[in-house]
Coordinates of C-alpha atoms in Angstrom, one line a residue:
Chain A
M1 CA 0.0 0.0 0.0
T2 CA 3.0 2.3 -0.2
T3 CA 3.7 2.6 -3.8
T4 CA 2.6 5.8 -5.4
V5 CA 0.8 5.1 -8.7
I6 CA -0.6 8.6 -9.5
D7 CA 1.7 11.5 -8.7
V8 CA 0.4 15.0 -9.4
S9 CA 2.2 18.2 -8.6
E10 CA 1.2 21.8 -9.4
L11 CA -0.8 20.5 -12.4
T12 CA -2.6 23.4 -14.2
R13 CA -4.8 23.7 -17.2
K14 CA -5.9 27.0 -18.7
F15 CA -8.5 27.5 -21.5
G16 CA -7.6 31.0 -22.7
D17 CA -7.9 33.3 -19.6
F18 CA -9.9 30.7 -17.7
T19 CA -8.0 28.5 -15.3
A20 CA -10.0 25.2 -15.2
V21 CA -7.5 23.4 -13.0
D22 CA -5.3 25.5 -10.8
R23 CA -2.0 24.0 -9.4
I24 CA -3.4 20.9 -7.9
S25 CA -1.1 18.4 -6.2
F26 CA -1.9 14.9 -4.8
Q27 CA -0.7 11.3 -4.7
V28 CA -2.7 8.2 -5.0
L29 CA -1.4 4.9 -3.6
K30 CA -1.6 1.4 -5.0
G31 CA -4.9 -0.3 -4.2
E32 CA -6.4 2.9 -2.9
I33 CA -10.0 4.0 -3.6
F34 CA -9.5 7.7 -4.3
G35 CA -12.7 9.8 -4.5
F36 CA -12.4 12.9 -6.6
L37 CA -15.3 15.2 -5.6
G38 CA -16.4 18.6 -6.7
A39 CA -19.4 20.6 -7.9
N40 CA -20.2 20.7 -11.7
G41 CA -17.6 22.9 -13.3
A42 CA -15.1 22.6 -10.5
G43 CA -12.5 21.1 -12.8
K44 CA -12.8 17.4 -12.1
T45 CA -13.3 16.3 -15.7
T46 CA -10.5 18.5 -16.9
A47 CA -8.2 17.0 -14.3
I48 CA -9.1 13.5 -15.2
R49 CA -8.7 14.2 -18.9
M50 CA -5.2 15.3 -18.3
L51 CA -4.4 12.2 -16.3
I52 CA -5.7 9.8 -18.9
G53 CA -3.9 11.5 -21.8
L54 CA -6.8 13.2 -23.5
L55 CA -5.7 16.7 -22.6
R56 CA -2.3 18.3 -22.5
P57 CA -1.6 20.2 -19.2
T58 CA -0.6 23.8 -19.4
S59 CA 2.0 23.4 -16.7
G60 CA 2.9 21.3 -13.7
K61 CA 3.9 17.7 -13.5
A62 CA 2.0 14.4 -13.3
S63 CA 2.7 10.7 -13.8
V64 CA 0.3 7.8 -14.0
S65 CA 1.7 4.3 -13.3
G66 CA 5.1 5.9 -13.5
F67 CA 4.5 7.3 -17.1
D68 CA 4.7 11.0 -17.8
V69 CA 1.4 12.7 -18.9
Y70 CA 3.3 14.9 -21.4
T71 CA 5.4 12.3 -23.2
Q72 CA 4.1 8.8 -22.5
T73 CA 0.4 9.0 -23.0
E74 CA 0.4 5.9 -25.1
A75 CA 1.9 3.9 -22.3
I76 CA -0.6 5.4 -19.9
K77 CA -3.5 4.4 -22.1
K78 CA -2.4 0.8 -22.1
S79 CA -2.1 0.6 -18.3
I80 CA -5.4 2.2 -17.3
G81 CA -9.1 1.5 -17.6
Y82 CA -11.7 4.2 -18.1
M83 CA -15.4 4.5 -17.7
S84 CA -17.0 7.8 -18.5
Q85 CA -20.1 9.6 -17.2
K86 CA -21.6 9.3 -20.6
F87 CA -22.7 5.9 -21.3
S88 CA -20.0 4.0 -23.1
L89 CA -21.3 0.7 -24.5
Y90 CA -22.6 0.4 -28.0
Q91 CA -26.3 0.2 -27.9
D92 CA -26.7 -1.7 -31.2
L93 CA -24.2 -4.4 -30.4
T94 CA -24.9 -7.4 -28.2
V95 CA -23.4 -8.0 -24.8
E96 CA -20.9 -10.4 -26.2
E97 CA -20.0 -8.2 -29.1
N98 CA -19.3 -5.3 -26.8
I99 CA -17.0 -7.4 -24.6
R100 CA -15.3 -8.7 -27.7
F101 CA -14.8 -5.3 -29.2
Y102 CA -13.4 -3.6 -26.2
A103 CA -11.2 -6.6 -25.3
G104 CA -10.0 -6.4 -29.0
I105 CA -9.0 -2.8 -29.0
Y106 CA -6.9 -3.4 -25.9
G107 CA -5.1 -6.0 -27.9
L108 CA -6.1 -9.1 -26.1
S109 CA -5.5 -12.4 -27.9
D110 CA -8.4 -14.4 -29.3
E111 CA -8.2 -17.1 -26.6
N112 CA -7.8 -14.5 -24.0
I113 CA -10.9 -12.7 -25.2
V114 CA -13.0 -16.0 -25.1
E115 CA -11.8 -16.7 -21.6
K116 CA -12.5 -13.1 -20.4
S117 CA -15.9 -13.0 -22.0
A118 CA -16.9 -16.2 -20.3
D119 CA -15.6 -14.9 -17.0
V120 CA -17.5 -11.6 -17.2
L121 CA -20.7 -13.2 -18.3
E122 CA -20.5 -15.7 -15.5
R123 CA -19.6 -13.1 -12.8
L124 CA -22.4 -10.7 -13.8
A125 CA -24.9 -13.6 -14.5
L126 CA -25.4 -12.2 -18.0
H127 CA -25.0 -15.5 -19.8
P128 CA -28.7 -15.8 -20.7
V129 CA -28.7 -12.4 -22.3
R130 CA -25.3 -12.5 -24.0
K131 CA -26.9 -12.3 -27.4
S132 CA -29.2 -9.4 -26.5
L133 CA -28.5 -5.9 -27.7
I134 CA -27.3 -3.6 -25.0
K135 CA -30.2 -1.2 -25.5
E136 CA -32.5 -4.0 -24.3
L137 CA -30.9 -4.3 -20.9
P138 CA -31.8 -2.3 -17.7
L139 CA -29.4 0.5 -16.9
G140 CA -28.0 -1.1 -13.8
W141 CA -26.8 -4.2 -15.7
K142 CA -25.3 -2.0 -18.3
Q143 CA -23.3 0.0 -15.7
K144 CA -22.0 -3.2 -14.2
L145 CA -21.0 -4.5 -17.6
A146 CA -19.4 -1.2 -18.5
F147 CA -17.2 -1.5 -15.4
S148 CA -16.3 -5.0 -16.1
I149 CA -15.4 -4.0 -19.6
A150 CA -13.2 -1.1 -18.3
M151 CA -11.4 -3.8 -16.3
I152 CA -11.1 -6.4 -19.1
H153 CA -7.4 -5.8 -19.8
D154 CA -6.5 -6.0 -16.1
P155 CA -5.5 -2.4 -15.7
K156 CA -3.5 -1.3 -12.6
I157 CA -5.5 1.9 -12.3
V158 CA -9.1 2.5 -13.3
F159 CA -10.7 5.9 -13.7
L160 CA -14.4 6.1 -13.2
D161 CA -16.0 9.4 -14.1
E162 CA -19.4 9.5 -12.3
P163 CA -20.0 5.8 -12.9
T164 CA -23.3 5.5 -11.0
G165 CA -25.3 8.4 -12.4
G166 CA -29.0 7.6 -12.6
V167 CA -28.6 4.1 -11.1
D168 CA -30.9 2.8 -8.3
P169 CA -29.4 2.4 -4.7
I170 CA -29.3 -1.4 -4.8
T171 CA -27.4 -1.4 -8.1
R172 CA -25.1 1.3 -6.8
R173 CA -24.4 -0.9 -3.7
Q174 CA -23.6 -3.8 -6.0
F175 CA -21.4 -1.6 -8.1
W176 CA -19.4 -0.5 -5.1
D177 CA -19.0 -4.2 -4.1
M178 CA -17.3 -4.7 -7.5
I179 CA -15.1 -1.7 -6.9
Y180 CA -14.1 -3.0 -3.5
A181 CA -13.3 -6.4 -4.9
S182 CA -11.0 -4.8 -7.5
A183 CA -9.3 -2.7 -4.9
D184 CA -8.7 -5.8 -2.9
N185 CA -6.9 -7.2 -5.9
G186 CA -4.5 -4.3 -5.8
V187 CA -6.3 -2.2 -8.5
T188 CA -6.2 1.5 -7.8
I189 CA -9.6 3.2 -8.2
F190 CA -9.9 6.9 -9.1
V191 CA -13.5 7.8 -8.9
T192 CA -15.6 11.0 -9.3
T193 CA -19.1 11.1 -7.9
H194 CA -21.9 13.4 -7.0
Y195 CA -23.3 11.1 -4.4
M196 CA -21.9 11.9 -1.0
D197 CA -22.8 8.6 0.5
E198 CA -20.5 7.1 -2.1
A199 CA -17.7 9.4 -0.9
E200 CA -18.0 7.6 2.4
Y201 CA -16.9 4.4 0.7
C202 CA -13.6 5.9 -0.5
N203 CA -10.3 5.5 1.4
R204 CA -9.5 9.1 0.8
V205 CA -11.3 12.0 -1.0
S206 CA -10.3 15.2 -2.5
I207 CA -12.8 18.0 -2.9
M208 CA -12.3 20.4 -5.7
V209 CA -13.6 24.0 -5.6
D210 CA -13.0 26.4 -8.5
G211 CA -10.1 24.5 -10.0
R212 CA -8.3 24.0 -6.7
I213 CA -8.2 21.1 -4.2
A214 CA -10.0 22.6 -1.2
A215 CA -9.6 19.6 1.1
M216 CA -8.1 16.1 1.0
D217 CA -8.2 13.4 3.6
S218 CA -10.1 10.3 4.6
P219 CA -13.8 10.9 5.0
R220 CA -13.6 10.3 8.8
E221 CA -10.8 12.9 9.2
L222 CA -12.7 15.4 7.0
K223 CA -15.9 15.0 9.0
T224 CA -14.0 15.5 12.2
A225 CA -12.1 18.6 10.9
F226 CA -15.4 20.2 9.8
Q227 CA -17.3 19.0 12.8
V228 CA -20.1 17.5 10.9
K229 CA -21.7 14.0 10.8
K230 CA -22.0 13.5 7.0
M231 CA -19.8 14.0 4.0
D232 CA -22.7 15.9 2.5
D233 CA -22.1 18.7 5.0
V234 CA -18.4 18.8 4.4
F235 CA -19.1 19.3 0.8
V236 CA -21.7 22.0 1.3
K237 CA -19.4 23.9 3.7
L238 CA -16.6 23.8 1.2
A239 CA -18.5 24.5 -2.0
R240 CA -20.4 27.4 -0.4
P241 CA -17.7 29.9 0.5
T242 CA -20.1 31.6 3.0
G243 CA -19.7 28.7 5.4
A244 CA -16.7 28.2 7.8
Q245 CA -14.0 27.6 5.2
T246 CA -11.1 27.7 7.5
A247 CA -9.8 24.2 7.4
Chain B
M1 CA -3.8 -5.3 -36.3
N2 CA -6.1 -7.7 -34.6
S3 CA -7.7 -4.9 -32.6
F4 CA -8.1 -2.9 -35.8
I5 CA -9.9 -5.7 -37.6
G6 CA -12.2 -5.9 -34.5
F7 CA -12.9 -2.3 -34.9
V8 CA -13.8 -2.6 -38.6
R9 CA -16.1 -5.5 -37.8
K10 CA -17.9 -3.5 -35.1
E11 CA -18.4 -0.7 -37.7
F12 CA -20.1 -3.2 -40.0
Y13 CA -22.4 -4.3 -37.2
H14 CA -23.5 -0.7 -36.8
I15 CA -24.2 -0.4 -40.5
F16 CA -26.1 -3.6 -40.9
R17 CA -28.2 -3.2 -37.8
D18 CA -29.5 0.3 -38.7
R19 CA -32.3 0.1 -41.2
R20 CA -32.0 3.7 -42.1
T21 CA -28.3 3.4 -42.9
M22 CA -29.0 0.3 -45.0
T23 CA -31.7 2.0 -46.9
I24 CA -29.6 5.0 -47.8
L25 CA -26.6 2.8 -48.6
F26 CA -28.3 0.3 -50.9
G27 CA -31.8 1.5 -51.6
M28 CA -30.9 5.0 -52.6
P29 CA -28.6 4.3 -55.5
I30 CA -31.1 2.0 -57.3
I31 CA -34.1 4.2 -56.5
Q32 CA -32.2 7.3 -57.7
I33 CA -31.1 5.8 -60.9
L34 CA -34.6 4.5 -61.7
L35 CA -36.1 7.8 -60.8
F36 CA -33.7 9.8 -62.9
G37 CA -34.1 7.3 -65.7
F38 CA -37.9 7.0 -65.8
A39 CA -39.6 9.4 -63.6
I40 CA -38.4 12.8 -64.9
R41 CA -41.5 12.7 -67.1
N42 CA -43.4 9.5 -66.4
E43 CA -47.0 10.7 -66.8
I44 CA -47.4 11.3 -70.4
D45 CA -51.0 11.1 -71.4
E46 CA -51.1 13.8 -74.0
V47 CA -48.9 12.4 -76.7
K48 CA -49.4 14.3 -79.9
L49 CA -49.6 11.7 -82.6
A50 CA -49.3 11.9 -86.4
I51 CA -50.2 9.1 -88.7
L52 CA -49.1 8.7 -92.3
D53 CA -51.4 6.1 -93.7
L54 CA -50.2 5.0 -97.1
S55 CA -52.5 2.0 -97.0
K56 CA -55.9 3.4 -95.8
D57 CA -57.6 0.1 -95.3
T58 CA -59.8 -1.3 -92.5
I59 CA -56.9 -2.7 -90.5
T60 CA -55.0 0.6 -90.3
K61 CA -58.3 2.4 -89.5
E62 CA -58.9 -0.1 -86.7
I63 CA -55.3 0.3 -85.3
T64 CA -55.7 4.1 -85.5
D65 CA -58.9 3.9 -83.5
K66 CA -57.3 1.6 -81.0
L67 CA -54.5 4.0 -80.4
L68 CA -56.9 6.9 -80.0
S69 CA -59.1 5.1 -77.5
S70 CA -56.1 4.0 -75.5
G71 CA -56.2 7.3 -73.7
Y72 CA -52.5 8.1 -74.1
F73 CA -52.8 10.1 -77.3
L74 CA -54.2 13.5 -77.9
G75 CA -55.6 14.0 -81.3
V76 CA -54.3 12.7 -84.5
R77 CA -52.8 14.7 -87.3
Q78 CA -53.2 13.0 -90.6
L79 CA -50.2 13.4 -92.8
T80 CA -50.1 12.9 -96.5
A81 CA -46.4 12.6 -97.3
A82 CA -43.3 11.4 -95.5
S83 CA -41.6 14.7 -96.0
E84 CA -44.0 16.4 -93.6
I85 CA -42.8 14.3 -90.6
D86 CA -39.5 16.0 -90.1
D87 CA -41.0 19.5 -90.1
A88 CA -43.8 18.5 -87.7
F89 CA -41.3 17.3 -85.2
K90 CA -39.1 20.3 -85.6
Q91 CA -41.9 22.6 -84.9
G92 CA -42.9 20.6 -81.9
L93 CA -46.3 19.8 -83.4
I94 CA -46.0 16.1 -82.7
D95 CA -44.3 13.6 -80.3
E96 CA -44.7 10.6 -82.4
A97 CA -45.4 9.7 -86.0
I98 CA -46.7 6.3 -87.2
L99 CA -46.2 5.3 -90.8
F100 CA -48.1 2.4 -92.3
E101 CA -46.6 1.0 -95.5
P102 CA -48.8 0.7 -98.6
N103 CA -51.0 -2.4 -98.6
F104 CA -50.5 -2.9 -94.9
G105 CA -53.8 -4.6 -94.2
H106 CA -53.6 -6.7 -97.3
Q107 CA -50.1 -7.9 -96.5
L108 CA -51.0 -8.6 -92.9
L109 CA -53.9 -10.8 -93.8
K110 CA -52.2 -12.5 -96.7
D111 CA -48.6 -13.0 -95.5
G112 CA -49.4 -12.9 -91.8
S113 CA -46.9 -10.1 -91.3
A114 CA -46.5 -6.4 -92.1
S115 CA -44.3 -3.6 -90.8
V116 CA -45.1 -0.3 -89.4
Q117 CA -42.6 2.5 -88.7
I118 CA -42.7 4.3 -85.4
I119 CA -40.8 7.6 -85.3
T120 CA -40.2 9.5 -82.2
D121 CA -38.3 12.6 -81.0
G122 CA -34.9 11.5 -79.7
S123 CA -34.0 14.9 -78.2
N124 CA -36.3 14.0 -75.4
P125 CA -35.3 10.4 -74.8
N126 CA -37.6 9.8 -71.8
V127 CA -40.7 10.8 -73.6
S128 CA -39.5 9.0 -76.7
R129 CA -39.1 5.7 -74.8
I130 CA -42.4 5.9 -73.0
V131 CA -44.3 6.8 -76.2
T132 CA -42.8 3.8 -78.1
G133 CA -43.7 1.7 -75.1
Y134 CA -47.4 2.8 -75.3
T135 CA -47.6 2.2 -79.0
S136 CA -46.0 -1.2 -78.9
A137 CA -48.5 -2.2 -76.3
V138 CA -51.5 -1.2 -78.3
L139 CA -50.1 -2.8 -81.5
Q140 CA -49.4 -6.1 -79.6
Q141 CA -52.9 -6.1 -78.2
Y142 CA -54.4 -5.6 -81.6
Q143 CA -52.2 -8.2 -83.1
Q144 CA -53.5 -10.7 -80.5
E145 CA -57.1 -9.8 -81.1
L146 CA -56.7 -10.2 -84.8
A147 CA -54.9 -13.5 -84.5
D148 CA -57.7 -14.8 -82.3
M149 CA -60.2 -13.7 -84.8
Q150 CA -58.4 -15.1 -87.8
N151 CA -57.4 -18.2 -85.9
R152 CA -53.8 -18.0 -87.1
K153 CA -50.7 -16.1 -86.4
V154 CA -50.3 -12.5 -87.6
L155 CA -47.3 -10.4 -87.0
I156 CA -47.1 -6.6 -86.9
Q157 CA -43.5 -5.6 -87.1
P158 CA -42.8 -2.2 -85.6
E159 CA -39.6 -0.5 -86.7
F160 CA -38.5 2.2 -84.3
T161 CA -36.7 5.3 -85.5
M162 CA -35.5 8.0 -83.3
L163 CA -34.9 11.4 -84.8
F164 CA -32.2 13.9 -83.8
N165 CA -30.5 11.7 -81.2
P166 CA -30.2 8.2 -82.3
E167 CA -27.8 7.4 -79.5
L168 CA -30.0 8.6 -76.7
K169 CA -27.2 10.6 -75.3
S170 CA -29.0 12.6 -72.6
V171 CA -30.2 9.3 -71.0
Y172 CA -26.7 8.3 -70.0
L173 CA -25.5 11.8 -69.2
F174 CA -27.2 11.5 -65.9
V175 CA -25.3 8.3 -64.8
P176 CA -22.0 10.1 -64.2
G177 CA -23.8 12.8 -62.3
L178 CA -25.7 10.3 -60.2
M179 CA -22.5 8.5 -59.3
A180 CA -20.9 11.8 -58.2
L181 CA -24.0 12.6 -56.1
I182 CA -24.5 9.2 -54.5
L183 CA -20.9 8.6 -53.7
L184 CA -20.7 12.0 -52.1
L185 CA -23.8 11.3 -50.0
V186 CA -22.8 7.9 -48.9
S187 CA -19.2 8.7 -48.2
A188 CA -19.3 12.2 -46.8
L189 CA -22.7 12.2 -45.2
M190 CA -22.5 8.8 -43.7
T191 CA -18.9 9.1 -42.4
S192 CA -19.5 12.4 -40.8
I193 CA -22.6 11.0 -39.1
T194 CA -21.0 7.8 -37.9
I195 CA -18.0 9.7 -36.4
T196 CA -20.1 12.4 -34.7
R197 CA -22.4 9.6 -33.4
E198 CA -19.5 8.2 -31.4
K199 CA -18.8 11.7 -30.0
E200 CA -22.5 12.2 -29.1
Y201 CA -22.7 8.8 -27.3
G202 CA -19.5 9.3 -25.5
T203 CA -17.9 6.2 -27.0
M204 CA -15.4 8.3 -28.8
E205 CA -13.8 9.3 -25.5
I206 CA -13.5 5.6 -24.6
L207 CA -11.9 4.9 -27.9
L208 CA -9.4 7.8 -27.5
V209 CA -8.5 6.6 -24.0
S210 CA -7.8 3.1 -25.5
P211 CA -4.5 2.2 -27.0
L212 CA -5.9 2.7 -30.5
R213 CA -4.3 5.6 -32.2
P214 CA -6.6 8.4 -33.6
Y215 CA -5.7 7.5 -37.1
Q216 CA -6.7 3.9 -36.5
I217 CA -10.0 5.1 -35.1
I218 CA -10.7 7.2 -38.2
L219 CA -9.5 4.5 -40.6
G220 CA -11.6 2.0 -38.8
K221 CA -14.7 4.1 -39.2
V222 CA -14.0 5.0 -42.8
I223 CA -13.0 1.7 -44.3
P224 CA -16.4 0.1 -44.2
Y225 CA -17.9 3.1 -46.0
L226 CA -15.1 2.9 -48.6
V227 CA -16.0 -0.7 -49.3
L228 CA -19.7 0.0 -49.4
S229 CA -19.3 3.0 -51.6
F230 CA -17.3 0.9 -54.0
I231 CA -20.1 -1.6 -54.1
N232 CA -22.4 1.3 -54.9
V233 CA -20.3 2.2 -57.9
L234 CA -20.7 -1.3 -59.2
T235 CA -24.4 -1.3 -58.5
I236 CA -24.9 2.0 -60.3
L237 CA -22.8 0.9 -63.3
I238 CA -24.5 -2.5 -63.5
T239 CA -28.0 -1.0 -63.2
A240 CA -27.2 1.6 -65.8
Q241 CA -26.0 -1.0 -68.1
I242 CA -28.8 -3.4 -67.7
V243 CA -31.8 -1.1 -67.5
F244 CA -30.6 1.7 -69.7
G245 CA -27.9 0.2 -71.7
V246 CA -25.4 2.8 -70.8
P247 CA -22.0 1.8 -72.2
C248 CA -18.5 2.4 -70.8
K249 CA -16.5 3.2 -73.8
G250 CA -13.2 3.8 -71.9
S251 CA -11.3 1.5 -69.6
I252 CA -13.4 0.1 -66.9
V253 CA -10.4 -0.4 -64.6
L254 CA -9.6 3.3 -65.0
L255 CA -13.2 4.2 -64.3
L256 CA -13.1 2.2 -61.0
A257 CA -9.8 3.7 -60.1
E258 CA -11.1 7.2 -60.6
S259 CA -14.2 6.4 -58.6
F260 CA -12.0 5.1 -55.8
L261 CA -10.1 8.4 -55.8
Y262 CA -13.4 10.4 -55.7
I263 CA -14.7 8.2 -52.9
L264 CA -11.5 9.1 -51.0
T265 CA -12.1 12.8 -51.6
A266 CA -15.7 12.4 -50.3
L267 CA -14.6 10.4 -47.3
S268 CA -12.0 13.0 -46.3
L269 CA -14.7 15.7 -46.7
G270 CA -16.8 13.6 -44.3
I271 CA -14.0 13.4 -41.8
L272 CA -13.5 17.1 -42.0
I273 CA -17.1 17.7 -41.3
S274 CA -17.1 15.4 -38.3
T275 CA -14.2 17.3 -36.8
I276 CA -16.3 20.5 -37.0
A277 CA -19.7 19.2 -36.1
A278 CA -20.5 18.3 -32.5
S279 CA -23.7 16.3 -33.2
Q280 CA -25.1 14.1 -35.8
Q281 CA -27.7 16.7 -36.7
V282 CA -25.2 19.4 -37.4
A283 CA -23.1 16.9 -39.4
M284 CA -26.2 16.1 -41.5
M285 CA -27.1 19.8 -42.0
I286 CA -23.5 20.6 -43.1
S287 CA -23.4 17.6 -45.4
L288 CA -26.8 18.3 -47.0
A289 CA -26.6 22.1 -47.3
G290 CA -22.9 22.4 -47.8
L291 CA -22.3 19.4 -50.0
L292 CA -25.4 18.0 -51.6
L293 CA -26.9 21.3 -52.9
P294 CA -23.8 22.7 -54.5
T295 CA -23.0 19.3 -56.0
V296 CA -26.4 19.2 -57.6
L297 CA -26.4 22.8 -58.8
L298 CA -22.8 23.7 -59.5
S299 CA -21.1 20.5 -60.6
G300 CA -22.5 20.6 -64.1
F301 CA -24.7 17.6 -63.3
V302 CA -27.9 19.5 -64.0
F303 CA -26.9 22.9 -65.3
P304 CA -24.0 23.3 -67.7
I305 CA -21.1 25.1 -66.1
T306 CA -20.3 27.1 -69.2
S307 CA -23.7 28.8 -69.1
M308 CA -23.2 30.0 -65.5
P309 CA -22.3 33.6 -64.6
W310 CA -18.6 33.9 -63.9
P311 CA -18.8 34.0 -60.0
L312 CA -20.6 30.7 -60.0
E313 CA -18.3 29.3 -62.5
L314 CA -15.4 30.2 -60.2
I315 CA -17.1 28.6 -57.2
S316 CA -17.8 25.4 -59.2
N317 CA -14.0 24.8 -59.3
I318 CA -13.9 23.9 -55.6
I319 CA -16.6 21.3 -56.0
P320 CA -15.0 17.8 -56.3
A321 CA -18.0 16.5 -58.3
K322 CA -17.3 18.9 -61.1
W323 CA -13.9 17.3 -61.8
F324 CA -15.2 13.8 -61.3
L325 CA -18.0 14.5 -63.8
I326 CA -15.5 15.6 -66.4
I327 CA -13.5 12.4 -65.9
V328 CA -16.4 10.0 -65.9
R329 CA -18.1 11.5 -68.9
G330 CA -14.9 11.4 -70.8
L331 CA -14.4 7.8 -69.8
M332 CA -17.8 6.4 -70.2
L333 CA -19.2 8.4 -73.1
K334 CA -16.2 9.5 -75.1
G335 CA -13.9 6.6 -74.3
V336 CA -10.9 8.9 -73.7
G337 CA -8.2 8.1 -71.1
L338 CA -5.8 9.6 -68.6
E339 CA -4.0 11.6 -71.3
I340 CA -7.1 13.8 -71.5
F341 CA -8.1 14.2 -67.9
W342 CA -4.8 13.8 -66.0
K343 CA -5.3 17.4 -64.8
E344 CA -8.7 16.7 -63.3
T345 CA -7.4 13.6 -61.6
L346 CA -4.5 15.6 -60.2
I347 CA -7.0 18.2 -58.8
L348 CA -9.1 15.5 -57.1
F349 CA -5.9 14.0 -55.6
G350 CA -4.7 17.4 -54.4
M351 CA -8.1 18.1 -52.8
T352 CA -8.0 14.8 -51.0
V353 CA -4.6 15.4 -49.6
L354 CA -5.5 18.9 -48.5
L355 CA -8.7 17.7 -46.8
V356 CA -6.9 15.0 -44.9
V357 CA -4.2 17.4 -43.7
I358 CA -6.7 19.9 -42.5
S359 CA -8.7 17.1 -40.8
V360 CA -5.7 15.7 -39.0
K361 CA -4.8 19.2 -37.8
K362 CA -8.3 19.8 -36.5
F363 CA -8.5 16.4 -34.9
K364 CA -5.3 17.1 -33.0
I365 CA -6.5 20.6 -31.8
R366 CA -9.6 18.9 -30.4
L367 CA -7.4 16.6 -28.4
T368 CA -5.1 19.1 -26.8

């Protein structure tokens, strides 16, 4: 639990005059579930896009799995999994075809793909619907499948950008069980969410406000520091500058 | 490479599972070609008919009555000499002239066969074809009735003559234009839509985060459409050949190669549009308003470029279809080769390279 897998220092991204991400610094350790919180427009997505190699930083340093975000984006892409807030499976392909396709673009061999597909179908109990089109499945099933597909090439780090949006509480619970299981296997989870109860599941959270990291610690420490009972209140205090923002 | 093949396979799934895409891809070329071939003027019920009856017997009278009562023909002008036919056509007084040889009825009854000449105006090939069709139908029906009555075979032999344009040129003028239009639609419109769809659904982001390189993503999206467009070229050419008898006087290999080049131009246009457009709707609007309309109006497909005012003539130069049309018309109708249109080929090639370069630049800007 001591290896640093994401190392960010003074990372900044500007769009013209607007500074979307303002000198953020943090480290994420191997096997950690790191919650990345913030209101809409706080700069979460911009920060993630820099880490996964979709966006070039304006200044600062960052490495993911030991690869530099400026020069080694291709290596980063091979070592991470990603699931975005927008729904990311192909609606007009079947369950099996989606698995095959994503496994394929990550360069898995044919035998490996067959093995992995069977494994995923078995684990999610999707075997009976493997030949159904994705659009015929309930949202919860799709989200779980999307997560499994993001993990199909056994990445060391997985980035989840609001993975549980619009999903019912039971499915969210199951989803988090999957996340825990992966973390237990040594996978590092970098997750953004709007749900503050989910923030409680994380080992550590950082809360972004206006492009900066306003607070970062374990949920328990944060609640103690802000003298509140729920993460919800921590968030509200930070995001609304009128509150006691002295921490 | 394996992952790339998987990508292309996925793209074919998208195409084959979307009924609208399939309709545009395969239904449109055939429907268009038949529409253009037949339907430009398909309701002709006022054919102006002239009859030169050198026989004047009961049979020719009966045939004349049959023609009149068929409902297709409007009035009959009785001519007295063959020399009148040409003038009547030139003045636009008639659409069709029918000439019965002397002793028509007598020969028909005695020998069981007689010939009738059907003359039409070739400068309007569609009308001409339809009119002869009507006439043949009436003649055949009469022949049948007569045969039943006489209890033996009789044969009315129609001889068709087309004045002014014996080669039916304007019929096959539309084939090259149609090829230019359909390939542009399929390649540019469909590619721009399929790429923006990935953006809209958020799958593009997943693809960009994957180890696939951007150029692989674009190639993977484009190759299926390249294949299908090429199939479309073959469909159009075969339909044109079978239904309308449009020939290809030049080298067919060269024709296919030039079509391939034009498809590439259209595909790169589609890629460029997809880098600009954020949604499928926008992509469709740009493709239809920005590509389809100018191609129909300014490529020389419908209106001759030489008769355009100079500003439009100038603009027509940036329309790929214009150059493709010159090439295909030269190849199919005149039978000339690369030595005549190497310049047009070079222009298309240059356009393609330019479009690809701009698209790559735009695509990179979007990423950083």
